[in-house]
mmCIF file of C-alpha atoms in Angstrom:
data_model
loop_
_atom_site.group_PDB
_atom_site.id
_atom_site.type_symbol
_atom_site.label_atom_id
_atom_site.label_comp_id
_atom_site.label_asym_id
_atom_site.label_seq_id
_atom_site.Cartn_x
_atom_site.Cartn_y
_atom_site.Cartn_z
ATOM 1 C CA MET A 41 73.431 10.633 140.999
ATOM 2 C CA LYS A 42 71.668 12.232 138.980
ATOM 3 C CA ARG A 43 73.530 12.799 136.091
ATOM 4 C CA PHE A 44 74.777 9.257 136.085
ATOM 5 C CA PHE A 45 70.733 8.768 135.989
ATOM 6 C CA TYR A 46 70.274 11.419 133.340
ATOM 7 C CA SER A 47 72.446 9.793 131.045
ATOM 8 C CA ILE A 48 70.774 6.508 131.705
ATOM 9 C CA MET A 49 67.802 8.050 130.724
ATOM 10 C CA VAL A 50 69.274 9.986 127.660
ATOM 11 C CA ILE A 51 70.876 6.002 126.015
ATOM 12 C CA GLY A 52 68.026 4.618 126.810
ATOM 13 C CA PHE A 53 65.964 7.225 124.981
ATOM 14 C CA LEU A 54 68.324 7.622 122.133
ATOM 15 C CA PHE A 55 68.043 3.090 121.546
ATOM 16 C CA VAL A 56 64.512 3.870 121.415
ATOM 17 C CA VAL A 57 64.946 6.878 119.055
ATOM 18 C CA ALA A 58 67.430 4.354 117.283
ATOM 19 C CA GLY A 59 64.719 1.798 117.605
ATOM 20 C CA CYS A 60 62.068 3.164 116.405
ATOM 21 C CA ASP A 61 64.157 4.273 113.080
ATOM 22 C CA SER A 62 65.197 0.721 112.469
ATOM 23 C CA SER A 63 61.217 -0.044 112.465
ATOM 24 C CA SER A 64 60.369 2.401 109.963
ATOM 25 C CA SER A 65 63.280 2.294 107.543
ATOM 26 C CA LYS A 66 61.944 -1.397 107.421
ATOM 27 C CA THR A 67 58.256 -1.319 107.347
ATOM 28 C CA ASP A 68 58.980 1.444 104.355
ATOM 29 C CA ASP A 69 60.840 -1.082 102.811
ATOM 30 C CA ASP A 70 58.429 -3.940 103.303
ATOM 31 C CA LEU A 71 55.760 -1.046 102.184
ATOM 32 C CA ILE A 72 57.867 0.119 98.644
ATOM 33 C CA ASN A 73 58.166 -3.833 98.578
ATOM 34 C CA ASP A 74 54.689 -4.712 98.775
ATOM 35 C CA ALA A 75 53.345 -2.360 96.956
ATOM 36 C CA ASP A 76 55.780 -2.835 94.099
ATOM 37 C CA ILE A 77 54.546 -6.324 93.729
ATOM 38 C CA GLY A 78 50.636 -5.475 93.970
ATOM 39 C CA ASP A 79 51.055 -2.589 91.502
ATOM 40 C CA THR A 80 52.719 -4.996 88.867
ATOM 41 C CA GLY A 81 50.015 -7.355 88.632
ATOM 42 C CA ASN A 82 47.010 -4.754 88.751
ATOM 43 C CA THR A 83 48.840 -3.895 85.068
ATOM 44 C CA GLY A 84 48.103 -6.908 82.837
ATOM 45 C CA ASN A 85 44.154 -5.786 83.189
ATOM 46 C CA THR A 86 44.943 -3.361 80.704
ATOM 47 C CA GLY A 87 44.787 -6.783 78.354
ATOM 48 C CA ASP A 88 41.028 -5.735 78.585
ATOM 49 C CA THR A 89 41.455 -2.969 75.655
ATOM 50 C CA GLY A 90 41.566 -6.214 72.884
ATOM 51 C CA ASP A 91 37.860 -6.249 73.529
ATOM 52 C CA THR A 92 38.246 -3.425 71.069
ATOM 53 C CA GLY A 93 38.642 -5.049 68.194
ATOM 54 C CA ASN A 94 34.220 -6.195 68.142
ATOM 55 C CA THR A 95 34.796 -3.196 66.030
ATOM 56 C CA GLY A 96 35.574 -5.641 63.267
ATOM 57 C CA ASN A 97 31.762 -5.485 63.244
ATOM 58 C CA THR A 98 31.353 -2.617 61.043
ATOM 59 C CA GLY A 99 32.694 -4.596 58.353
ATOM 60 C CA ASP A 100 28.569 -6.064 58.102
ATOM 61 C CA THR A 101 28.794 -2.250 55.964
ATOM 62 C CA GLY A 102 29.531 -4.218 53.268
ATOM 63 C CA ASN A 103 25.398 -4.977 52.483
ATOM 64 C CA THR A 104 25.732 -1.761 51.252
ATOM 65 C CA GLY A 105 27.255 -3.152 47.572
ATOM 66 C CA ASN A 106 23.201 -4.433 47.034
ATOM 67 C CA THR A 107 22.513 -0.855 46.101
ATOM 68 C CA GLY A 108 24.130 -2.624 42.814
ATOM 69 C CA ASP A 109 20.181 -3.087 42.402
ATOM 70 C CA THR A 110 20.218 0.298 40.561
ATOM 71 C CA GLY A 111 22.283 -1.377 37.538
ATOM 72 C CA ASN A 112 17.997 -1.429 36.754
ATOM 73 C CA THR A 113 18.477 1.541 35.362
ATOM 74 C CA GLY A 114 20.442 0.112 32.469
ATOM 75 C CA ASP A 115 16.345 -0.329 30.826
ATOM 76 C CA THR A 116 17.846 3.527 30.258
ATOM 77 C CA GLY A 117 19.456 2.690 27.435
ATOM 78 C CA ASN A 118 16.598 3.772 25.126
ATOM 79 C CA THR A 119 17.980 6.607 23.338
ATOM 80 C CA GLY A 120 21.181 8.281 25.117
ATOM 81 C CA ASP A 121 18.766 10.050 27.821
ATOM 82 C CA THR A 122 20.881 7.822 30.727
ATOM 83 C CA GLY A 123 23.069 10.428 31.109
ATOM 84 C CA ASN A 124 20.313 10.942 34.088
ATOM 85 C CA THR A 125 20.842 8.296 35.868
ATOM 86 C CA GLY A 126 23.423 9.425 38.272
ATOM 87 C CA ASN A 127 20.695 9.756 40.272
ATOM 88 C CA THR A 128 20.142 6.059 40.533
ATOM 89 C CA GLY A 129 16.286 6.094 42.243
ATOM 90 C CA ASP A 130 14.835 9.429 39.853
ATOM 91 C CA THR A 131 16.027 7.846 36.445
ATOM 92 C CA GLY A 132 13.599 4.693 37.705
ATOM 93 C CA THR A 133 11.027 7.938 37.336
ATOM 94 C CA ASP A 134 12.490 9.780 34.620
ATOM 95 C CA THR A 135 12.502 6.962 32.071
ATOM 96 C CA ASP A 136 8.909 6.267 32.853
ATOM 97 C CA GLU A 137 8.544 9.988 32.172
ATOM 98 C CA MET A 138 10.418 9.502 29.082
ATOM 99 C CA ASP A 139 8.645 5.622 28.098
ATOM 100 C CA ASP A 140 5.184 7.310 28.294
ATOM 101 C CA ALA A 141 6.014 10.791 25.933
ATOM 102 C CA ASP A 142 7.276 7.978 23.474
ATOM 103 C CA THR A 143 4.732 5.263 23.446
ATOM 104 C CA GLY A 144 2.370 9.329 23.307
ATOM 105 C CA ASP A 145 4.567 10.206 20.147
ATOM 106 C CA THR A 146 4.696 6.605 18.562
ATOM 107 C CA VAL A 147 1.266 6.441 18.813
ATOM 108 C CA ALA A 148 0.154 9.231 17.784
ATOM 109 C CA ASP A 149 2.386 8.296 14.420
ATOM 110 C CA ILE A 150 0.833 5.224 14.234
ATOM 111 C CA ASP A 151 -2.578 6.928 14.223
ATOM 112 C CA GLU A 152 -1.240 9.126 10.879
ATOM 113 C CA MET A 153 -0.276 6.306 9.486
ATOM 114 C CA ASP A 154 -3.704 4.714 10.251
ATOM 115 C CA ASP A 155 -4.695 7.760 8.254
ATOM 116 C CA THR A 156 -2.553 7.196 5.682
ATOM 117 C CA ASP A 157 -3.797 3.572 5.321
ATOM 118 C CA THR A 158 -7.099 4.969 4.593
ATOM 119 C CA ASP A 159 -6.120 6.546 1.590
ATOM 120 C CA ILE A 160 -4.307 3.500 0.319
ATOM 121 C CA ASP A 161 -7.802 2.235 0.479
ATOM 122 C CA GLU A 162 -9.822 4.934 -0.828
ATOM 123 C CA ILE A 163 -6.693 3.949 -3.741
ATOM 124 C CA ASP A 164 -7.062 0.272 -4.082
ATOM 125 C CA ASP A 165 -11.188 1.118 -3.619
ATOM 126 C CA THR A 166 -10.205 3.435 -7.347
ATOM 127 C CA ASP A 167 -8.382 0.850 -8.512
ATOM 128 C CA THR A 168 -11.142 -1.672 -7.931
ATOM 129 C CA GLY A 169 -13.181 0.011 -10.021
ATOM 130 C CA ASP A 170 -10.753 0.388 -12.850
ATOM 131 C CA THR A 171 -10.288 -3.219 -12.709
ATOM 132 C CA VAL A 172 -13.703 -4.713 -12.720
ATOM 133 C CA ALA A 173 -15.535 -4.099 -15.415
ATOM 134 C CA THR A 174 -19.301 -3.550 -15.850
ATOM 135 C CA THR A 175 -20.966 -5.656 -18.608
ATOM 136 C CA LEU A 176 -19.627 -8.361 -20.405
ATOM 137 C CA ILE A 177 -17.375 -7.173 -23.474
ATOM 138 C CA PHE A 178 -15.918 -8.626 -27.131
ATOM 139 C CA THR A 179 -12.026 -9.040 -26.604
ATOM 140 C CA GLU A 180 -11.333 -11.885 -29.846
ATOM 141 C CA TYR A 181 -12.433 -11.305 -33.509
ATOM 142 C CA VAL A 182 -11.621 -13.638 -36.082
ATOM 143 C CA GLU A 183 -12.112 -13.326 -40.385
ATOM 144 C CA GLY A 184 -9.991 -16.394 -41.338
ATOM 145 C CA THR A 185 -9.985 -18.297 -44.600
ATOM 146 C CA GLY A 186 -14.305 -19.901 -45.237
ATOM 147 C CA PHE A 187 -16.245 -19.627 -42.744
ATOM 148 C CA ASN A 188 -13.173 -19.210 -40.217
ATOM 149 C CA LYS A 189 -15.019 -17.048 -38.295
ATOM 150 C CA ALA A 190 -15.369 -17.075 -34.544
ATOM 151 C CA ILE A 191 -15.914 -14.599 -31.492
ATOM 152 C CA GLU A 192 -14.754 -14.373 -28.000
ATOM 153 C CA ILE A 193 -16.686 -12.510 -25.474
ATOM 154 C CA TYR A 194 -14.997 -12.552 -22.012
ATOM 155 C CA ASN A 195 -16.460 -11.733 -18.523
ATOM 156 C CA GLY A 196 -14.403 -9.523 -16.475
ATOM 157 C CA THR A 197 -17.070 -7.949 -13.699
ATOM 158 C CA GLY A 198 -16.429 -9.855 -10.394
ATOM 159 C CA ALA A 199 -18.876 -11.741 -10.838
ATOM 160 C CA SER A 200 -20.764 -14.727 -12.885
ATOM 161 C CA VAL A 201 -23.423 -13.188 -15.072
ATOM 162 C CA ASP A 202 -26.691 -14.213 -16.262
ATOM 163 C CA MET A 203 -26.124 -14.058 -20.402
ATOM 164 C CA SER A 204 -29.791 -14.691 -21.185
ATOM 165 C CA ALA A 205 -29.766 -10.130 -20.640
ATOM 166 C CA TYR A 206 -27.376 -10.492 -23.772
ATOM 167 C CA SER A 207 -27.512 -10.608 -27.710
ATOM 168 C CA ILE A 208 -24.958 -10.068 -30.664
ATOM 169 C CA LYS A 209 -26.651 -8.287 -33.061
ATOM 170 C CA GLN A 210 -25.067 -7.547 -36.796
ATOM 171 C CA ALA A 211 -24.634 -4.743 -39.161
ATOM 172 C CA ASN A 212 -24.646 -6.050 -42.084
ATOM 173 C CA ALA A 213 -23.457 -4.477 -45.070
ATOM 174 C CA GLY A 214 -25.501 -6.322 -47.577
ATOM 175 C CA LYS A 215 -28.602 -4.572 -46.517
ATOM 176 C CA THR A 216 -30.218 -1.988 -48.489
ATOM 177 C CA SER A 217 -33.581 -1.785 -46.616
ATOM 178 C CA PRO A 218 -34.374 -0.556 -44.061
ATOM 179 C CA GLY A 219 -30.510 -0.755 -44.160
ATOM 180 C CA LYS A 220 -26.760 -1.990 -42.888
ATOM 181 C CA ILE A 221 -29.053 -1.086 -38.842
ATOM 182 C CA TRP A 222 -28.630 -3.470 -35.855
ATOM 183 C CA GLY A 223 -29.964 -6.635 -35.931
ATOM 184 C CA GLU A 224 -32.072 -5.390 -38.968
ATOM 185 C CA SER A 225 -34.054 -8.230 -39.139
ATOM 186 C CA ALA A 226 -34.260 -12.057 -36.493
ATOM 187 C CA ASP A 227 -31.423 -13.166 -38.823
ATOM 188 C CA PHE A 228 -28.992 -11.117 -37.932
ATOM 189 C CA VAL A 229 -29.917 -11.267 -33.963
ATOM 190 C CA LEU A 230 -28.435 -14.174 -31.521
ATOM 191 C CA ASP A 231 -29.727 -14.121 -28.073
ATOM 192 C CA LEU A 232 -26.626 -15.980 -25.550
ATOM 193 C CA THR A 233 -28.027 -18.010 -22.903
ATOM 194 C CA GLY A 234 -26.604 -19.464 -20.237
ATOM 195 C CA SER A 235 -23.856 -18.214 -17.684
ATOM 196 C CA LEU A 236 -20.997 -17.135 -17.453
ATOM 197 C CA ALA A 237 -18.405 -16.903 -14.701
ATOM 198 C CA ASP A 238 -16.270 -14.878 -13.931
ATOM 199 C CA GLY A 239 -12.506 -14.808 -15.777
ATOM 200 C CA ASP A 240 -14.247 -16.599 -17.659
ATOM 201 C CA THR A 241 -15.062 -16.597 -21.925
ATOM 202 C CA TYR A 242 -17.781 -17.700 -24.378
ATOM 203 C CA VAL A 243 -16.218 -17.857 -27.994
ATOM 204 C CA ILE A 244 -19.264 -18.170 -30.461
ATOM 205 C CA CYS A 245 -18.120 -19.912 -33.683
ATOM 206 C CA ASN A 246 -19.413 -20.317 -37.419
ATOM 207 C CA LYS A 247 -21.044 -23.304 -38.282
ATOM 208 C CA ASP A 248 -18.699 -24.134 -40.231
ATOM 209 C CA TYR A 249 -15.529 -23.255 -38.460
ATOM 210 C CA ALA A 250 -12.553 -25.306 -39.378
ATOM 211 C CA LEU A 251 -9.863 -24.636 -37.322
ATOM 212 C CA ASP A 252 -9.634 -25.798 -33.049
ATOM 213 C CA VAL A 253 -12.846 -26.790 -32.836
ATOM 214 C CA THR A 254 -12.318 -28.111 -29.312
ATOM 215 C CA VAL A 255 -12.549 -24.228 -28.465
ATOM 216 C CA CYS A 256 -15.920 -23.480 -29.872
ATOM 217 C CA ASP A 257 -18.597 -22.710 -26.445
ATOM 218 C CA LEU A 258 -21.143 -22.536 -29.330
ATOM 219 C CA VAL A 259 -21.407 -22.971 -32.960
ATOM 220 C CA ASP A 260 -24.590 -20.754 -34.573
ATOM 221 C CA ASP A 261 -26.675 -23.039 -36.911
ATOM 222 C CA SER A 262 -29.191 -21.074 -36.491
ATOM 223 C CA THR A 263 -28.761 -16.731 -37.096
ATOM 224 C CA SER A 264 -26.424 -15.183 -39.363
ATOM 225 C CA VAL A 265 -24.460 -13.230 -37.527
ATOM 226 C CA MET A 266 -21.570 -15.265 -37.532
ATOM 227 C CA SER A 267 -21.642 -14.914 -41.413
ATOM 228 C CA PHE A 268 -20.419 -11.786 -40.318
ATOM 229 C CA ASN A 269 -17.240 -10.576 -43.441
ATOM 230 C CA GLY A 270 -15.149 -7.603 -42.954
ATOM 231 C CA ASN A 271 -17.519 -4.889 -43.688
ATOM 232 C CA ASP A 272 -20.103 -5.987 -40.803
ATOM 233 C CA GLY A 273 -20.389 -4.144 -38.065
ATOM 234 C CA LEU A 274 -20.652 -6.490 -35.187
ATOM 235 C CA ALA A 275 -22.326 -5.072 -31.620
ATOM 236 C CA LEU A 276 -23.085 -6.709 -27.973
ATOM 237 C CA PHE A 277 -25.749 -5.563 -25.950
ATOM 238 C CA ASN A 278 -27.286 -5.938 -22.666
ATOM 239 C CA GLY A 279 -30.965 -5.740 -23.097
ATOM 240 C CA THR A 280 -31.621 -2.571 -26.115
ATOM 241 C CA THR A 281 -28.234 -0.867 -24.932
ATOM 242 C CA ILE A 282 -25.063 -1.371 -26.593
ATOM 243 C CA VAL A 283 -21.995 -1.832 -24.720
ATOM 244 C CA ASP A 284 -19.380 -3.021 -27.229
ATOM 245 C CA GLN A 285 -19.029 -3.025 -30.732
ATOM 246 C CA ILE A 286 -16.673 -3.767 -34.159
ATOM 247 C CA GLY A 287 -17.220 -1.258 -36.705
ATOM 248 C CA VAL A 288 -20.601 0.516 -36.936
ATOM 249 C CA GLU A 289 -24.007 0.193 -38.516
ATOM 250 C CA LEU A 290 -25.054 2.385 -41.132
ATOM 251 C CA SER A 291 -21.714 2.097 -42.529
ATOM 252 C CA ASP A 292 -21.812 3.393 -46.083
ATOM 253 C CA PRO A 293 -20.555 2.854 -48.749
ATOM 254 C CA ALA A 294 -19.561 -0.087 -46.709
ATOM 255 C CA ILE A 295 -15.697 -0.518 -45.659
ATOM 256 C CA ASN A 296 -12.858 -3.093 -44.233
ATOM 257 C CA TRP A 297 -12.169 -0.625 -41.132
ATOM 258 C CA ALA A 298 -8.769 0.195 -40.747
ATOM 259 C CA ILE A 299 -7.369 -1.054 -36.625
ATOM 260 C CA ALA A 300 -3.870 0.558 -35.217
ATOM 261 C CA GLY A 301 -2.554 1.939 -38.443
ATOM 262 C CA VAL A 302 -3.052 -1.163 -40.662
ATOM 263 C CA ASP A 303 -5.502 -1.512 -43.172
ATOM 264 C CA GLU A 304 -8.860 -3.406 -43.630
ATOM 265 C CA ALA A 305 -7.880 -4.968 -40.438
ATOM 266 C CA THR A 306 -11.464 -6.991 -39.888
ATOM 267 C CA LYS A 307 -10.898 -8.452 -43.222
ATOM 268 C CA ASP A 308 -8.478 -11.492 -43.389
ATOM 269 C CA HIS A 309 -7.204 -11.038 -39.775
ATOM 270 C CA THR A 310 -7.783 -12.240 -36.199
ATOM 271 C CA LEU A 311 -8.043 -8.725 -33.418
ATOM 272 C CA VAL A 312 -7.189 -9.118 -29.595
ATOM 273 C CA ARG A 313 -8.461 -7.526 -27.208
ATOM 274 C CA LYS A 314 -5.242 -5.734 -25.039
ATOM 275 C CA ALA A 315 -5.754 -7.219 -22.216
ATOM 276 C CA THR A 316 -4.898 -3.740 -20.406
ATOM 277 C CA VAL A 317 -9.360 -3.284 -21.724
ATOM 278 C CA ILE A 318 -11.439 -3.450 -19.049
ATOM 279 C CA ASN A 319 -14.331 -1.862 -20.552
ATOM 280 C CA GLY A 320 -16.198 -2.140 -23.951
ATOM 281 C CA SER A 321 -16.683 0.699 -26.439
ATOM 282 C CA THR A 322 -19.525 2.567 -27.903
ATOM 283 C CA ASP A 323 -16.956 4.703 -29.177
ATOM 284 C CA TRP A 324 -15.678 1.855 -32.495
ATOM 285 C CA ALA A 325 -12.639 4.950 -33.596
ATOM 286 C CA ALA A 326 -11.198 5.238 -30.470
ATOM 287 C CA SER A 327 -11.305 1.700 -29.494
ATOM 288 C CA ALA A 328 -9.781 1.172 -32.861
ATOM 289 C CA GLY A 329 -7.411 4.006 -32.613
ATOM 290 C CA THR A 330 -4.981 4.435 -35.128
ATOM 291 C CA THR A 331 -1.451 3.461 -33.869
ATOM 292 C CA ASP A 332 -0.177 0.454 -31.413
ATOM 293 C CA GLU A 333 0.028 2.343 -28.909
ATOM 294 C CA ASN A 334 -3.885 3.972 -28.823
ATOM 295 C CA SER A 335 -5.435 1.423 -30.250
ATOM 296 C CA GLU A 336 -7.822 -0.924 -28.003
ATOM 297 C CA TRP A 337 -6.623 -4.030 -30.612
ATOM 298 C CA ILE A 338 -4.346 -6.360 -31.338
ATOM 299 C CA VAL A 339 -3.963 -7.357 -35.334
ATOM 300 C CA SER A 340 -2.530 -10.912 -36.151
ATOM 301 C CA ALA A 341 -2.463 -13.257 -39.199
ATOM 302 C CA LYS A 342 -5.365 -15.034 -41.090
ATOM 303 C CA ASP A 343 -6.602 -17.279 -39.100
ATOM 304 C CA ASP A 344 -4.054 -17.121 -35.815
ATOM 305 C CA VAL A 345 -6.546 -19.025 -32.820
ATOM 306 C CA THR A 346 -3.830 -19.039 -30.168
ATOM 307 C CA SER A 347 -5.404 -17.104 -27.962
ATOM 308 C CA LEU A 348 -8.799 -18.427 -28.919
ATOM 309 C CA GLY A 349 -10.638 -19.305 -25.330
ATOM 310 C CA SER A 350 -8.393 -17.347 -23.617
ATOM 311 C CA ARG A 351 -8.133 -14.261 -21.793
#
C-alpha cells in the first residue's frame, strides 16, 4: 500500500514537473514572440537620424563671397606696385602711402617747374624790353624826283606819345656860317604837335609832294626842313636830345651817304628801316652799315613809296 501510494505520488510529481516544463516552454515562446514583435517596431525610430540634414544650412557660409569687395584694390593699378594686393586689406594702406608719396613728388616737381616758369617770365620781360622802343624813331625816308620828299616817324613805345616834345632838325650842307649844324636857324627846325598812338606812323611831306598825298599826315609849308637833299642831314630830337638821325651834321665836304653798300643812297632813293630795328641810333655809321646784313636800312628805288605810312 505504501508502495502504491508512493508510486502515485511519484507519477503525480512527474505530471506536475511535465506541466511546469510545458508551461515554461510556452511562456518562453510567447516572450520571444512578444520581444521579437516589440523590438522590431521600435527600430523605426531610427528615422530621427534624418535631422542631420539640417547641417545643410552651412551653405550660408557662401556669404563670404562678399570678400569680392576687395576688388577695389584695382586702384593700385597705378604703376605696377599692385604686387602688394595679395594682402587685400593691407593693400589699401600701402596704396594710400604710395599715393601720398607720389603726390608729394608731383607737387615738388610742379614747384620746380613753376620756378622754371618764373625764369621764363624773366626772359619774357627781357624780350619785352627789346621789343618796345624808348622813343619815336625814323622809319622811312623818301628823296625822289623834284620835291617828292617825305619822312615817316613811328611810335613803337607801347603807349601813346605826346609829339609836342619832339622836333626834326636839318643840318643843311649849303650853309657855311656858322656851318652845317642841326637846326642852324629856325627855318631848319620843324616842331611836331599832336599825339601819336602806339603802333602808328606819322608821315610828313614836302609842300610840293607829287606822289600819293593821302599818306601825308602833315604837309610842311612853314619850314625848309622837308626841302632836304641827299647831302643834308636830318635828326629827330626829344627836347634837346637827339634820339635818331639820317646823315650827320658838320659834313665837310657835303656828300650823299652810302648805305648798306649802296653809294649815294641818300640821294634819289627811298630808305626803309628794317622791322627788326626798335630804337633809334645816334651812330650814323653803324646805322647805315656797309652791307645788306649789317645795315638798319633797306635801299629802294627812287619814288618807291609802297610802304610809306605803314610799318
